[in-house]
XYZ file of C-alpha atoms in Angstrom:
118
model
C -70.640 8.921 12.378
C -67.748 10.043 10.220
C -65.243 7.353 9.337
C -67.633 4.474 9.961
C -67.994 1.825 7.284
C -71.524 1.133 6.148
C -72.712 -2.446 5.987
C -73.052 -2.117 2.204
C -69.279 -1.755 1.724
C -67.446 -4.969 1.134
C -64.011 -6.519 1.243
C -63.071 -9.090 -1.378
C -61.547 -12.261 0.066
C -59.113 -14.308 -2.026
C -57.618 -17.656 -1.037
C -54.234 -17.961 -2.769
C -53.674 -21.487 -1.433
C -50.012 -22.455 -1.165
C -47.784 -19.829 -2.745
C -44.173 -18.722 -2.444
C -43.553 -15.381 -0.748
C -42.324 -13.398 -3.777
C -45.312 -14.111 -6.059
C -47.725 -13.518 -3.169
C -46.090 -10.139 -2.574
C -46.555 -9.241 -6.252
C -50.264 -10.115 -5.991
C -50.533 -7.775 -2.999
C -48.728 -4.933 -4.755
C -51.056 -5.216 -7.748
C -54.057 -5.278 -5.406
C -52.797 -2.153 -3.651
C -52.817 -0.266 -6.937
C -56.338 -1.491 -7.739
C -57.702 -0.628 -4.301
C -56.376 2.921 -4.717
C -58.120 3.140 -8.113
C -61.386 2.206 -6.388
C -61.110 5.201 -4.056
C -63.549 7.348 -6.051
C -66.122 4.594 -6.490
C -68.573 4.614 -3.598
C -69.944 1.233 -4.668
C -66.492 -0.355 -4.928
C -65.057 -2.653 -2.251
C -62.925 -0.992 0.430
C -60.198 -3.535 -0.116
C -59.081 -7.105 -0.417
C -58.067 -9.771 2.025
C -55.595 -12.432 0.897
C -55.229 -15.807 2.576
C -52.062 -17.770 1.832
C -49.827 -20.525 3.158
C -46.273 -19.731 2.121
C -44.751 -22.721 0.347
C -41.853 -23.064 0.796
C -41.646 -21.751 4.363
C -40.164 -18.272 4.614
C -38.518 -15.949 7.090
C -39.153 -12.276 6.386
C -36.736 -9.707 7.772
C -37.540 -6.009 7.991
C -35.086 -3.374 6.785
C -34.427 -2.145 10.314
C -30.641 -2.171 10.777
C -30.741 -4.454 13.827
C -33.165 -7.009 12.372
C -30.658 -9.077 10.381
C -28.620 -9.790 13.518
C -31.703 -11.335 15.152
C -31.598 -14.214 12.668
C -29.621 -16.804 14.616
C -29.980 -19.766 12.245
C -27.197 -20.126 9.711
C -28.247 -19.569 6.084
C -26.975 -23.045 5.110
C -29.115 -24.700 7.778
C -32.188 -22.814 6.579
C -31.430 -23.655 2.948
C -31.160 -27.378 3.746
C -34.473 -27.136 5.610
C -36.071 -25.526 2.538
C -36.707 -22.172 4.264
C -36.396 -19.037 2.134
C -35.272 -15.664 3.498
C -36.764 -12.420 2.134
C -36.196 -8.807 3.113
C -39.442 -6.876 3.496
C -40.335 -3.195 3.579
C -42.996 -3.844 6.189
C -42.823 -3.249 9.908
C -41.745 -5.660 12.555
C -38.509 -7.520 12.905
C -38.327 -11.164 11.808
C -41.315 -13.380 11.075
C -41.374 -17.093 10.266
C -44.204 -18.386 8.089
C -44.155 -22.173 8.361
C -46.058 -25.180 7.035
C -49.764 -25.128 7.820
C -49.721 -21.478 8.933
C -52.461 -19.373 7.369
C -51.227 -15.839 6.713
C -53.760 -13.052 6.185
C -52.770 -9.960 4.220
C -55.331 -7.122 4.312
C -55.118 -4.549 1.516
C -57.533 -1.871 2.701
C -58.118 1.770 1.809
C -57.554 3.365 5.211
C -58.825 6.733 3.960
C -62.199 5.247 3.072
C -62.298 3.585 6.479
C -61.526 6.880 8.221
C -58.293 5.423 9.635
C -54.587 6.151 9.415
C -51.371 4.427 10.441
C -51.002 6.470 13.587
């Protein structure tokens, strides 16, 4: 069937351990560029999967105009608790990534998987 992934295609899995949000985002952006370069290589992986615990804890806020107002904790309270705040260009609203939470970031070539965002 068209769009199906054969069992021979692989996804690389990388455990980043504990990592702050900003450097983890840079790793993902670099991986995105590499995954796109692999597009023409039939024997190349279809993507990467990153596992990370964000240290320090972080709240990500999307760029949607109403998202910032959904943050009800005062910045000073979050700062004293050691929680960072980062704006993100990803979907959603506000997400808290706390201690012990495993976050999974898939970087996959949707074209090679026969998928799209819609």
